[in-house]
PDB file of N, CA and C in Angstrom:
ATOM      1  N   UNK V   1       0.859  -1.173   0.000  1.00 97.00           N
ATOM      2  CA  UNK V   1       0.000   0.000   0.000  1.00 97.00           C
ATOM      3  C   UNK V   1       0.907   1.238   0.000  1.00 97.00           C
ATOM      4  N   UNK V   2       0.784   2.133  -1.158  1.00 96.00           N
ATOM      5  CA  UNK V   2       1.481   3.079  -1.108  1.00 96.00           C
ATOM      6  C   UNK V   2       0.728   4.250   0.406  1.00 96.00           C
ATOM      7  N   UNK V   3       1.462   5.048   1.054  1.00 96.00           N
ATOM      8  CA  UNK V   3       1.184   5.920   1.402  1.00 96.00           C
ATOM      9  C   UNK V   3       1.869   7.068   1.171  1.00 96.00           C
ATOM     10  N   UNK V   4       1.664   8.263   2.187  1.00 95.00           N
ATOM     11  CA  UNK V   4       2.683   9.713   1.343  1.00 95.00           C
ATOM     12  C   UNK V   4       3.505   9.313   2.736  1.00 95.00           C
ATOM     13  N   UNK V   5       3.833   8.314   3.409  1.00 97.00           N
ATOM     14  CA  UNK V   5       4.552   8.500   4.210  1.00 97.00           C
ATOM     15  C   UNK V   5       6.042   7.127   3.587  1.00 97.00           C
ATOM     16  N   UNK V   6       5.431   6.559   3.408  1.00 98.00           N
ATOM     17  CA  UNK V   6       6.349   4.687   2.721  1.00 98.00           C
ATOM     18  C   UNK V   6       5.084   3.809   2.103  1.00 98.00           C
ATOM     19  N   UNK V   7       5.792   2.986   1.565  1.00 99.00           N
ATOM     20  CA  UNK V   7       4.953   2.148   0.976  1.00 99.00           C
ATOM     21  C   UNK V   7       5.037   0.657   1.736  1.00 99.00           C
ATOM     22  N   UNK V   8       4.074   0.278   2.388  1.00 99.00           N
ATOM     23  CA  UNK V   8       3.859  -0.619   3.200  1.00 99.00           C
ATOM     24  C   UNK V   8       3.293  -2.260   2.691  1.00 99.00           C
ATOM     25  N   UNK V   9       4.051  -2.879   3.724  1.00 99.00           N
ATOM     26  CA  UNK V   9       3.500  -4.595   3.418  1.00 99.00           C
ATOM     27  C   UNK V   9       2.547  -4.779   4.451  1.00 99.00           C
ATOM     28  N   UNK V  10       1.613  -5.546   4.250  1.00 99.00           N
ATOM     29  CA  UNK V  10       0.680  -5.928   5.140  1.00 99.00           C
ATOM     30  C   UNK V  10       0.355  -7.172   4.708  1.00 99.00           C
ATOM     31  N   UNK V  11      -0.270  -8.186   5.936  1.00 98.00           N
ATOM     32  CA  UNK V  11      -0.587  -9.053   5.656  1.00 98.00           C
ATOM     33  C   UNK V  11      -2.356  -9.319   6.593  1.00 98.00           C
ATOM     34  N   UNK V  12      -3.324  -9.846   5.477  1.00 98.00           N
ATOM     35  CA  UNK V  12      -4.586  -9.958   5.787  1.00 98.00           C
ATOM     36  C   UNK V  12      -5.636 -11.191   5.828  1.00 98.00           C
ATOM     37  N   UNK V  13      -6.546 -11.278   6.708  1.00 98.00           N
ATOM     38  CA  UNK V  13      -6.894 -12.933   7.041  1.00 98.00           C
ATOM     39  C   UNK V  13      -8.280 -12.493   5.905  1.00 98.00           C
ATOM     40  N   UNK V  14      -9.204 -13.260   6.203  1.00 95.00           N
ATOM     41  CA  UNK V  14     -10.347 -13.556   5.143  1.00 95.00           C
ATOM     42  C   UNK V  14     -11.291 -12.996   5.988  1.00 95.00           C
ATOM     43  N   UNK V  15     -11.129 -13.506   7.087  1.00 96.00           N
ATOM     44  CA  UNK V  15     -12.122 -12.937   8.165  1.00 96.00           C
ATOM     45  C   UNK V  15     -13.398 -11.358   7.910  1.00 96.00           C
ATOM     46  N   UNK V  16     -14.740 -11.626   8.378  1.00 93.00           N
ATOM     47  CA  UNK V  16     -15.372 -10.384   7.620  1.00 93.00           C
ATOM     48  C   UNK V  16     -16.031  -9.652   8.839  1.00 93.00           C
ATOM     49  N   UNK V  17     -15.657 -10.068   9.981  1.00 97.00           N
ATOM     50  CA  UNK V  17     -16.231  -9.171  11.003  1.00 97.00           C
ATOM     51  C   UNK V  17     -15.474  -7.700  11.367  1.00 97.00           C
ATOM     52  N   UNK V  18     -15.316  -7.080  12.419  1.00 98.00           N
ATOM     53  CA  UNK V  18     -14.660  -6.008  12.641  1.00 98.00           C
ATOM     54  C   UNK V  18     -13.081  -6.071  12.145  1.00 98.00           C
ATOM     55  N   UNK V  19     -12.527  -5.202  11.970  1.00 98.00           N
ATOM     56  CA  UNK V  19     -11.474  -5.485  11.357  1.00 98.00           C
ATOM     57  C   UNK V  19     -10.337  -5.001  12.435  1.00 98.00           C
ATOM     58  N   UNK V  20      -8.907  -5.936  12.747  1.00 99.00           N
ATOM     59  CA  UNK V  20      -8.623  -5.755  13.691  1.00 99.00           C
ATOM     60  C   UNK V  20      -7.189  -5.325  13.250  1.00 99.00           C
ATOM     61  N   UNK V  21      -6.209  -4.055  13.293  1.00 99.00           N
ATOM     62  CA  UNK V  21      -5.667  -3.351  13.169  1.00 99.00           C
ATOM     63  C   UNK V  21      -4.235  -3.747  14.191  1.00 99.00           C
ATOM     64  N   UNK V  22      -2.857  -4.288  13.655  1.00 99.00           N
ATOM     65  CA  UNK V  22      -2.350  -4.983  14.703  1.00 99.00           C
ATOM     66  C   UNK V  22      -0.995  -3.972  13.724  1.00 99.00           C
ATOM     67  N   UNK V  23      -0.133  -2.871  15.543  1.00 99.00           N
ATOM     68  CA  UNK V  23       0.666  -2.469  14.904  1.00 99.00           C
ATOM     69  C   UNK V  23       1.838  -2.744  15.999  1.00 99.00           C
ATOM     70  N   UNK V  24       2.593  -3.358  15.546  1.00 99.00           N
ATOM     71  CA  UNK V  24       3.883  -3.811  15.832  1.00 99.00           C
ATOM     72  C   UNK V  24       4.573  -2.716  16.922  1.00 99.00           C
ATOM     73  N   UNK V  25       5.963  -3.318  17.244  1.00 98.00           N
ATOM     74  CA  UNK V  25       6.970  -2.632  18.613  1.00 98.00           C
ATOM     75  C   UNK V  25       8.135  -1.858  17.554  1.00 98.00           C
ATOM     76  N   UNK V  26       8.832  -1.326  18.212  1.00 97.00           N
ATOM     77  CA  UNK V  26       9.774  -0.737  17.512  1.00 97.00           C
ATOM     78  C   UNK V  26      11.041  -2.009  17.130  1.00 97.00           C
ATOM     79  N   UNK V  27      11.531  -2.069  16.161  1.00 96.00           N
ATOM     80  CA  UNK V  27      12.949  -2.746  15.686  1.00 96.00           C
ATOM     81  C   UNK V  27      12.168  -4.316  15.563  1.00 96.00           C
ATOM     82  N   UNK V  28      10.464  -4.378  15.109  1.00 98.00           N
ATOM     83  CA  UNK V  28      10.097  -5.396  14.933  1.00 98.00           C
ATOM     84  C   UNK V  28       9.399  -5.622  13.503  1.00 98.00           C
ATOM     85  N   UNK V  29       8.183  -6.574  13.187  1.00 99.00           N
ATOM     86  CA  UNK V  29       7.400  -6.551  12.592  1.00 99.00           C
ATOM     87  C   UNK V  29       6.525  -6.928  12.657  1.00 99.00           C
ATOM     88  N   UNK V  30       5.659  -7.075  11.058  1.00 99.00           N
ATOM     89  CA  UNK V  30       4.042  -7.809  11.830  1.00 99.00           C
ATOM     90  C   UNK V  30       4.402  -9.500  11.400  1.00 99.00           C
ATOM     91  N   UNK V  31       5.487 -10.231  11.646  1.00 98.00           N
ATOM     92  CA  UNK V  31       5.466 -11.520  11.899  1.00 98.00           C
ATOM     93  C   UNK V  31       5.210 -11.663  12.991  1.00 98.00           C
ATOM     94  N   UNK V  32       5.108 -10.554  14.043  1.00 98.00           N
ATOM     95  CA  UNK V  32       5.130 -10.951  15.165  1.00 98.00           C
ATOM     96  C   UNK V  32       3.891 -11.400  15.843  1.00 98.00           C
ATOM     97  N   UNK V  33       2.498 -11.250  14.946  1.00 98.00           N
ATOM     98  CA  UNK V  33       1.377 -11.610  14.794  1.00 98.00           C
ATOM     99  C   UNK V  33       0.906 -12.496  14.043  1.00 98.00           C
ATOM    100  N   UNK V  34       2.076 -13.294  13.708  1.00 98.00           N
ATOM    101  CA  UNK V  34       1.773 -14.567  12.784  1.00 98.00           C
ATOM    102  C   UNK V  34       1.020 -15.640  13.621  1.00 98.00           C
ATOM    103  N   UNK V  35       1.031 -16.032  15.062  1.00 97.00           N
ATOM    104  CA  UNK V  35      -0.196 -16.383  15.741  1.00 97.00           C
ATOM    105  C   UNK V  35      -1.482 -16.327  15.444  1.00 97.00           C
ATOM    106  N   UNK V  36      -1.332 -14.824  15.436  1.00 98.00           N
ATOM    107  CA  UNK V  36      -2.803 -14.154  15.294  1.00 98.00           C
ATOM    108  C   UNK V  36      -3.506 -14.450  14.749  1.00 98.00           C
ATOM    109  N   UNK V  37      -2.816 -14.574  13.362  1.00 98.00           N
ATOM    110  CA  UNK V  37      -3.599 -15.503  11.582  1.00 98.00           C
ATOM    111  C   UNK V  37      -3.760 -16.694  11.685  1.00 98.00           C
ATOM    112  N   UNK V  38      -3.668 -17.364  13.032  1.00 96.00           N
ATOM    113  CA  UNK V  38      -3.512 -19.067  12.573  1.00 96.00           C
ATOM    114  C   UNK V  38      -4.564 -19.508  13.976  1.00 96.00           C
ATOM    115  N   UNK V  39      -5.347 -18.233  14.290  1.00 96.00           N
ATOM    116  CA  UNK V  39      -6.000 -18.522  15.275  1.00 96.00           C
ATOM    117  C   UNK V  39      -7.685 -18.684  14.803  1.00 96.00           C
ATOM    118  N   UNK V  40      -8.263 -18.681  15.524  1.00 97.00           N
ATOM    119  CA  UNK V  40     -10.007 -18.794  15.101  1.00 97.00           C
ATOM    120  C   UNK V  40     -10.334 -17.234  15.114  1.00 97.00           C
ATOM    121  N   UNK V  41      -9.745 -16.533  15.501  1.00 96.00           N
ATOM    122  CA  UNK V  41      -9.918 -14.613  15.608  1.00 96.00           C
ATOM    123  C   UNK V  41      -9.762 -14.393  14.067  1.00 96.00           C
ATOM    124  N   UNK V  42      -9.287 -14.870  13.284  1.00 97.00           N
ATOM    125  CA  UNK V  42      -8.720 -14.780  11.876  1.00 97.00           C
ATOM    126  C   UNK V  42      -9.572 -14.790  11.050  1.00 97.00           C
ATOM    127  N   UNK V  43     -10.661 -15.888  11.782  1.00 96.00           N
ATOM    128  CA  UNK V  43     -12.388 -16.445  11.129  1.00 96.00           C
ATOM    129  C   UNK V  43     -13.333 -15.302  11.072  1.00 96.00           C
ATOM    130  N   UNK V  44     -13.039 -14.741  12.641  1.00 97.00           N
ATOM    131  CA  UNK V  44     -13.793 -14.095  13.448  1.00 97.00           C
ATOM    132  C   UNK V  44     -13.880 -12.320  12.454  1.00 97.00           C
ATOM    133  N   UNK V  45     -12.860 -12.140  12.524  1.00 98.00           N
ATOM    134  CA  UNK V  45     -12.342 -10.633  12.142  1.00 98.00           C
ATOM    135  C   UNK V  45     -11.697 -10.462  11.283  1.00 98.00           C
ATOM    136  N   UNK V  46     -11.575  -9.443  10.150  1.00 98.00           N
ATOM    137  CA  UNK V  46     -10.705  -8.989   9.577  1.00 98.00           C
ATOM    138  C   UNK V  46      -8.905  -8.738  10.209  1.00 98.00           C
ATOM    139  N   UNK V  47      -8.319  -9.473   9.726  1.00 99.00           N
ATOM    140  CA  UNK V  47      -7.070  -8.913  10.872  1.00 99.00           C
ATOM    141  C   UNK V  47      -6.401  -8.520   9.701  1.00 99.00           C
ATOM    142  N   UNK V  48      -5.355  -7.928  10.328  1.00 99.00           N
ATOM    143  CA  UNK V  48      -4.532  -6.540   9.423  1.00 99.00           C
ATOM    144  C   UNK V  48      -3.170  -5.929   9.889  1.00 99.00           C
ATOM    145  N   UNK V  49      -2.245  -6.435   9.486  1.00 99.00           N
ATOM    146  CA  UNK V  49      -1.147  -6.617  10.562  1.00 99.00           C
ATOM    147  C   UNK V  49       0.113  -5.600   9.182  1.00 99.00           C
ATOM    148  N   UNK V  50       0.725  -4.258   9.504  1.00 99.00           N
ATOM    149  CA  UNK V  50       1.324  -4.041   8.806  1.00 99.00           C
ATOM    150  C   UNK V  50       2.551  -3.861   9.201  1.00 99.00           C
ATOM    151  N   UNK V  51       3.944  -3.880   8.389  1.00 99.00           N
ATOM    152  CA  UNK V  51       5.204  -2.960   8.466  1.00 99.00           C
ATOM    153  C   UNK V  51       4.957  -1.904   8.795  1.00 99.00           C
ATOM    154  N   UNK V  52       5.188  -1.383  10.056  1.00 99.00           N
ATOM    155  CA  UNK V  52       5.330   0.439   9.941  1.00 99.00           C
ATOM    156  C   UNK V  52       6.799   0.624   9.074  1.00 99.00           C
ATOM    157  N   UNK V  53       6.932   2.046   8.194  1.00 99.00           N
ATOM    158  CA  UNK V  53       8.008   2.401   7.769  1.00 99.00           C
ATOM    159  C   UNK V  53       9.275   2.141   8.303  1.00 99.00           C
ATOM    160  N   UNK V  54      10.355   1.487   7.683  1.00 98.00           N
ATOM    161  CA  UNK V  54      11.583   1.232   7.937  1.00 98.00           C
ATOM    162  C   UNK V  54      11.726  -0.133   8.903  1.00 98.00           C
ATOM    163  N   UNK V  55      10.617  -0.643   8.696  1.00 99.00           N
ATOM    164  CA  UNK V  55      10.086  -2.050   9.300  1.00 99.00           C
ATOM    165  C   UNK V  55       9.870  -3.050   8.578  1.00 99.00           C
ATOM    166  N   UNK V  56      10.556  -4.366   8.425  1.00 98.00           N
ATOM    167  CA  UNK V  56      10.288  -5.680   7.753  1.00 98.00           C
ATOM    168  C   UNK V  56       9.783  -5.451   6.510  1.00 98.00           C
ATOM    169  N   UNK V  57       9.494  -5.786   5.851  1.00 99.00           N
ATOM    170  CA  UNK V  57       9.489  -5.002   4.060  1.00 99.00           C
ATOM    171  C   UNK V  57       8.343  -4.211   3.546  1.00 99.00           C
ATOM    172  N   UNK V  58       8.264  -3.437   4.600  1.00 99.00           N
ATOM    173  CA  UNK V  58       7.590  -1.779   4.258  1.00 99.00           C
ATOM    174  C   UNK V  58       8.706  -0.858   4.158  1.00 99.00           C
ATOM    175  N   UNK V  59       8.808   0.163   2.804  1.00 99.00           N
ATOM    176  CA  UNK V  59      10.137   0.587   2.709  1.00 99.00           C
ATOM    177  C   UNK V  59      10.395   1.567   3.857  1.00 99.00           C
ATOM    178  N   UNK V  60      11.553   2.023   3.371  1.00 99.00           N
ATOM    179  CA  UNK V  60      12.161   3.271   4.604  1.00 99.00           C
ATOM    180  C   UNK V  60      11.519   4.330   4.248  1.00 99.00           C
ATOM    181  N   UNK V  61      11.388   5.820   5.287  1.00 99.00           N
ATOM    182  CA  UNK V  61      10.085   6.680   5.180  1.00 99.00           C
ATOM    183  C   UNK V  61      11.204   7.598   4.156  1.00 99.00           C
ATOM    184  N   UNK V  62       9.737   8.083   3.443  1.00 98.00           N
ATOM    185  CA  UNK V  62      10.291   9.157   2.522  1.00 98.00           C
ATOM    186  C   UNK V  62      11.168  10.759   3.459  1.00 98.00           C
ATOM    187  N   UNK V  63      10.157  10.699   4.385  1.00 98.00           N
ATOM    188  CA  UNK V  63      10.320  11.990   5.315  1.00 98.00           C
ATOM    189  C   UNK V  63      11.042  11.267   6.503  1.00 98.00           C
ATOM    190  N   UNK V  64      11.840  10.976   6.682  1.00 99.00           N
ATOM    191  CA  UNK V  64      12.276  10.457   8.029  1.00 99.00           C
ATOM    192  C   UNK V  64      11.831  11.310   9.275  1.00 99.00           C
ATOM    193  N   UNK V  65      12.525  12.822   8.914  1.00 98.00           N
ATOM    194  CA  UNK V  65      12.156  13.904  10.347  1.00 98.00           C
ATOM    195  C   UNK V  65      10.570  13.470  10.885  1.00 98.00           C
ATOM    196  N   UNK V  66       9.784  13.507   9.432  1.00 98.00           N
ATOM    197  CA  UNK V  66       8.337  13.503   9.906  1.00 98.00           C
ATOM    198  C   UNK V  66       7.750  12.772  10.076  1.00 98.00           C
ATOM    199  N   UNK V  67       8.431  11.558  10.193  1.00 98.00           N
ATOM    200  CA  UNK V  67       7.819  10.225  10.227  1.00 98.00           C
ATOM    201  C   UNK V  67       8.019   9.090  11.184  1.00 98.00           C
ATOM    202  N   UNK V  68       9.216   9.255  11.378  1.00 98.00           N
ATOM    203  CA  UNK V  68       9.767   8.204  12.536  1.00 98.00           C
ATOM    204  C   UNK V  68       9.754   9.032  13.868  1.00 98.00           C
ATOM    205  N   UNK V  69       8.222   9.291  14.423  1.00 98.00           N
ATOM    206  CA  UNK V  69       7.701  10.141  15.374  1.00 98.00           C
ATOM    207  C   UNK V  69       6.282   9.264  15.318  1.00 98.00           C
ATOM    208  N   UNK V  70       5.651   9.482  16.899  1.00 98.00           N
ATOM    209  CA  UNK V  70       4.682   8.466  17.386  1.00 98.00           C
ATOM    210  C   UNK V  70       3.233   9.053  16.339  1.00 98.00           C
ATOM    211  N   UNK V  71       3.411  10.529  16.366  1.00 98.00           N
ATOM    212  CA  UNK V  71       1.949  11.150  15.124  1.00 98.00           C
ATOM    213  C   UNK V  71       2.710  10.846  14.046  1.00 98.00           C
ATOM    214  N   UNK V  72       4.003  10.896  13.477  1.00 98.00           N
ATOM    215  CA  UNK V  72       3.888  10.232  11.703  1.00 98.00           C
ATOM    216  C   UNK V  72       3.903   9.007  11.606  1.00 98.00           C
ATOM    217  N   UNK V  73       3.945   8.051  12.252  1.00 99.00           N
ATOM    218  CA  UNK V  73       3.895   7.088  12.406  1.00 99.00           C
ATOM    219  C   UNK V  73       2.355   6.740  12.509  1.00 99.00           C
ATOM    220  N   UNK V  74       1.467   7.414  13.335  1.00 98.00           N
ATOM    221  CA  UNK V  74       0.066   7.733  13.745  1.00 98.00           C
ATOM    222  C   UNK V  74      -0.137   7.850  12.472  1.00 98.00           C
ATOM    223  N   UNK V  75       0.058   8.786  11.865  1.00 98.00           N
ATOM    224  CA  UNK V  75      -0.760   9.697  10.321  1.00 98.00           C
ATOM    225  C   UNK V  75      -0.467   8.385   9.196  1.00 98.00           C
ATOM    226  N   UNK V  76       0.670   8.020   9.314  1.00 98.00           N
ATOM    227  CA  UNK V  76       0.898   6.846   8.437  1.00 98.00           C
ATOM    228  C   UNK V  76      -0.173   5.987   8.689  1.00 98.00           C
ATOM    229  N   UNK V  77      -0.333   5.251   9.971  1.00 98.00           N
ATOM    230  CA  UNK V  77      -1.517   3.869  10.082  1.00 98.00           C
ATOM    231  C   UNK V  77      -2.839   4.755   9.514  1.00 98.00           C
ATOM    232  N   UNK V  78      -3.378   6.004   9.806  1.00 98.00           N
ATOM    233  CA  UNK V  78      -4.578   6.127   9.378  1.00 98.00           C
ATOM    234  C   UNK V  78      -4.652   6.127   8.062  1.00 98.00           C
ATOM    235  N   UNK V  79      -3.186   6.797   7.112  1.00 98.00           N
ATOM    236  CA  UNK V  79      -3.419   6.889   5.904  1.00 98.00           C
ATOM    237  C   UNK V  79      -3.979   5.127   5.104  1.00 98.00           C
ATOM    238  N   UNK V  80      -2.975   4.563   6.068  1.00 98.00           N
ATOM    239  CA  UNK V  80      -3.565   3.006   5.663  1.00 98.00           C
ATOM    240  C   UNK V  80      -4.853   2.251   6.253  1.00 98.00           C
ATOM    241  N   UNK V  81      -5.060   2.830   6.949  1.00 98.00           N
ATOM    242  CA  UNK V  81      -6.620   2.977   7.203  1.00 98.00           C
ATOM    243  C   UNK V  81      -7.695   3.366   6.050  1.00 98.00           C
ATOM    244  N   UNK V  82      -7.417   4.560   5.588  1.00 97.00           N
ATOM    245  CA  UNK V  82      -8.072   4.828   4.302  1.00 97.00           C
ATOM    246  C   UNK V  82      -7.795   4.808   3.313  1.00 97.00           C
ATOM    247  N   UNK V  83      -6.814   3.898   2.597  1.00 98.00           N
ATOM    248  CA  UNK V  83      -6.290   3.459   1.307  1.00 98.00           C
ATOM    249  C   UNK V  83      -7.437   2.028   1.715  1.00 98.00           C
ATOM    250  N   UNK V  84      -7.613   1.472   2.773  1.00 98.00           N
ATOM    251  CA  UNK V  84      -8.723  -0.086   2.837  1.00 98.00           C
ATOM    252  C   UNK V  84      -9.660  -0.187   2.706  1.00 98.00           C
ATOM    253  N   UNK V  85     -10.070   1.494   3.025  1.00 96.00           N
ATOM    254  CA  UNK V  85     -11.467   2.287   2.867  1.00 96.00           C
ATOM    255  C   UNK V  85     -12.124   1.588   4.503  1.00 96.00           C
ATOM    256  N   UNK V  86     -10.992   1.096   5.611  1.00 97.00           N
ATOM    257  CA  UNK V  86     -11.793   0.838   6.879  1.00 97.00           C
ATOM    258  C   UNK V  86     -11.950   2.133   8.079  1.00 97.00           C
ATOM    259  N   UNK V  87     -13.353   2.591   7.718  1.00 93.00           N
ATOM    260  CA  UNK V  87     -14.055   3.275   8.834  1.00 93.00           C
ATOM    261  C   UNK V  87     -14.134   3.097  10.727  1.00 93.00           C
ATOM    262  N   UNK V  88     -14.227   2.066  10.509  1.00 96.00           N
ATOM    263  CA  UNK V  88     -14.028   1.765  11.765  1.00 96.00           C
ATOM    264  C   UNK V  88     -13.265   0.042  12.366  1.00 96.00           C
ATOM    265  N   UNK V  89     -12.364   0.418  13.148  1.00 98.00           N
ATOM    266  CA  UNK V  89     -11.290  -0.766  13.582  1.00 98.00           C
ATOM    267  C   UNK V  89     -11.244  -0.686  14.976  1.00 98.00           C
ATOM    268  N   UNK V  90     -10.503  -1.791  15.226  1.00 98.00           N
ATOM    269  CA  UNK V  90     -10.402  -2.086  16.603  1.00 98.00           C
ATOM    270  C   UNK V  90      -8.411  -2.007  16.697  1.00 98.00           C
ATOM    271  N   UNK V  91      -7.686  -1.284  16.964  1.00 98.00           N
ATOM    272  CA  UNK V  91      -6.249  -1.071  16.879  1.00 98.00           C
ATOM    273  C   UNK V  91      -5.709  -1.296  18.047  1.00 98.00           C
ATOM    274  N   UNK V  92      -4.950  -2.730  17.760  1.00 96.00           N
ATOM    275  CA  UNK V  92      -3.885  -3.102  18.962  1.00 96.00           C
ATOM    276  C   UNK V  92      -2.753  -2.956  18.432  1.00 96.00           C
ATOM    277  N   UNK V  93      -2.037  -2.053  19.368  1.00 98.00           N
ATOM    278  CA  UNK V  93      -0.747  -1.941  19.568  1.00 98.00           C
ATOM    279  C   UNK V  93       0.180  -2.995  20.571  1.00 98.00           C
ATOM    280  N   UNK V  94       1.290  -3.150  20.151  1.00 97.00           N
ATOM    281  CA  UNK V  94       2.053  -3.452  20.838  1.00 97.00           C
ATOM    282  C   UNK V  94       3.611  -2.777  21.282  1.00 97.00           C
ATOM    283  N   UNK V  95       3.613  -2.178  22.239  1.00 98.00           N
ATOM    284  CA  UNK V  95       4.722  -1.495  22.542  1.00 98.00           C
ATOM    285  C   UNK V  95       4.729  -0.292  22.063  1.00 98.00           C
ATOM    286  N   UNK V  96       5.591  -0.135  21.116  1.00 98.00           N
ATOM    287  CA  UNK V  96       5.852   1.504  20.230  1.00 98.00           C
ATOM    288  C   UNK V  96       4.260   1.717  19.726  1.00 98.00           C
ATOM    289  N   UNK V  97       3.911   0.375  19.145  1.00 99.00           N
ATOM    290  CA  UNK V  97       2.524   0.165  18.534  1.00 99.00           C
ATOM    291  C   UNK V  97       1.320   1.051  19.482  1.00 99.00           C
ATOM    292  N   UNK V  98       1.407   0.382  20.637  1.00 98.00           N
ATOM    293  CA  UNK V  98       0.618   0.893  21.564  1.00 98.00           C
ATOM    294  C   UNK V  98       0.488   2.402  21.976  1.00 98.00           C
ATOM    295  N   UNK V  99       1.814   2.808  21.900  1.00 99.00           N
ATOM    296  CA  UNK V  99       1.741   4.560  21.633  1.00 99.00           C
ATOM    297  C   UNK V  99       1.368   5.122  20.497  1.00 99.00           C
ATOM    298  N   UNK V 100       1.672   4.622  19.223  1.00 99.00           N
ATOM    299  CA  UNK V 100       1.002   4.337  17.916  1.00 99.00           C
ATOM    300  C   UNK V 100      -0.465   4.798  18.140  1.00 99.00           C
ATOM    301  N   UNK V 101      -1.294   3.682  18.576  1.00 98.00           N
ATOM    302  CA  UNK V 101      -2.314   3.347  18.452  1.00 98.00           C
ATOM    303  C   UNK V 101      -3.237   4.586  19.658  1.00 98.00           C
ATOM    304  N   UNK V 102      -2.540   4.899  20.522  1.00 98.00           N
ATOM    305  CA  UNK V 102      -3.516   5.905  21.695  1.00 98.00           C
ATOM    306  C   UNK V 102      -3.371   7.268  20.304  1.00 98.00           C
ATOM    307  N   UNK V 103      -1.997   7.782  19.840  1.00 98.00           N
ATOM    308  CA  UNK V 103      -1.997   8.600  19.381  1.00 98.00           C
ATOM    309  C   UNK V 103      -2.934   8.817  18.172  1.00 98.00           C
ATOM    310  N   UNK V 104      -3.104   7.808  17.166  1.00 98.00           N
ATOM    311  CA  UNK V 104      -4.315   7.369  16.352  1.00 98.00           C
ATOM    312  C   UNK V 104      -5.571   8.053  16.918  1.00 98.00           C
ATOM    313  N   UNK V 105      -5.883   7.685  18.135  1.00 96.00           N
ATOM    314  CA  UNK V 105      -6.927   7.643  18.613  1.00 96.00           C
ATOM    315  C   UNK V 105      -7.879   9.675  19.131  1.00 96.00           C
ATOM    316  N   UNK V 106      -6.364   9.983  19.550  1.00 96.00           N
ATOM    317  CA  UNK V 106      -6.922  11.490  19.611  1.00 96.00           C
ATOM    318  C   UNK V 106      -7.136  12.017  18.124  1.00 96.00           C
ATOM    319  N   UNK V 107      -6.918  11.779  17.282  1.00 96.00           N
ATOM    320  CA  UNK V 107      -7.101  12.611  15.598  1.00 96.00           C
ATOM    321  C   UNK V 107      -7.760  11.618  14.845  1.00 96.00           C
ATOM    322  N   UNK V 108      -8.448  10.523  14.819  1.00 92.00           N
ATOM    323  CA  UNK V 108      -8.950   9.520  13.702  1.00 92.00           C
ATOM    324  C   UNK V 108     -10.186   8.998  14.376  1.00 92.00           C
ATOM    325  N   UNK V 109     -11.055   8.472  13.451  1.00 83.00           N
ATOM    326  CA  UNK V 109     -12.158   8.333  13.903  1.00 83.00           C
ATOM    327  C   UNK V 109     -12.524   6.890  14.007  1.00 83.00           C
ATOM    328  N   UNK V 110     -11.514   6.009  13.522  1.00 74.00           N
ATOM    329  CA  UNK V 110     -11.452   4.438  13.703  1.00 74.00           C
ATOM    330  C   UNK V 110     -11.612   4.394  14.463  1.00 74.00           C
TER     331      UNK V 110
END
């Protein structure tokens, strides 16, 4: 998925219920949710697990200054939020993710 921030890998289950938004720790990726996909939640929900920029093969950010920061990093997941066209998600963070994901939360309407 291109964004104006990097162009990102993601990986997605079949699942058609709420869609569940899984963003990784810092110096990691979203293998780290390869569980996740092999669970019955996978059935359950849309899951959605991406590279943040300069992460596992989502490229490196175009803007580094503006990006490798908890809001460009933030502005990035929503932009990929609406390249999926998903309105509303359920966003777990993990770690860096988790600051990620509160910061998401004051500016986006997921």
């Amino acid at each position: 998925i291109r964004t104006p921030q990097a162009d990102l890998r993601l990986s997605q289950s079949s699942g058609s219920g709420m869609p569940i938004v899984m963003v990784h720790g810092s110096g990691s990726s979203r293998a780290v949710f390869a569980r996740q996909f092999d669970s019955p939640l996978a059935d359950a929900h849309r899951l959605i697990a991406f590279d943040l920029p300069g992460h596992g093969d989502s490229s490196d950010a175009r803007d580094p200054a503006a990006t490798y920061t908890i809001t460009g990093l933030a502005q990035t997941t929503a932009r990929l939020l609406d390249a999926l066209n998903i309105g509303h998600a359920i966003i777990f963070g993990w770690s860096l993710g988790g600051h990620v994901a509160i910061e998401l939360a004051s500016f986006h309407h997921a």
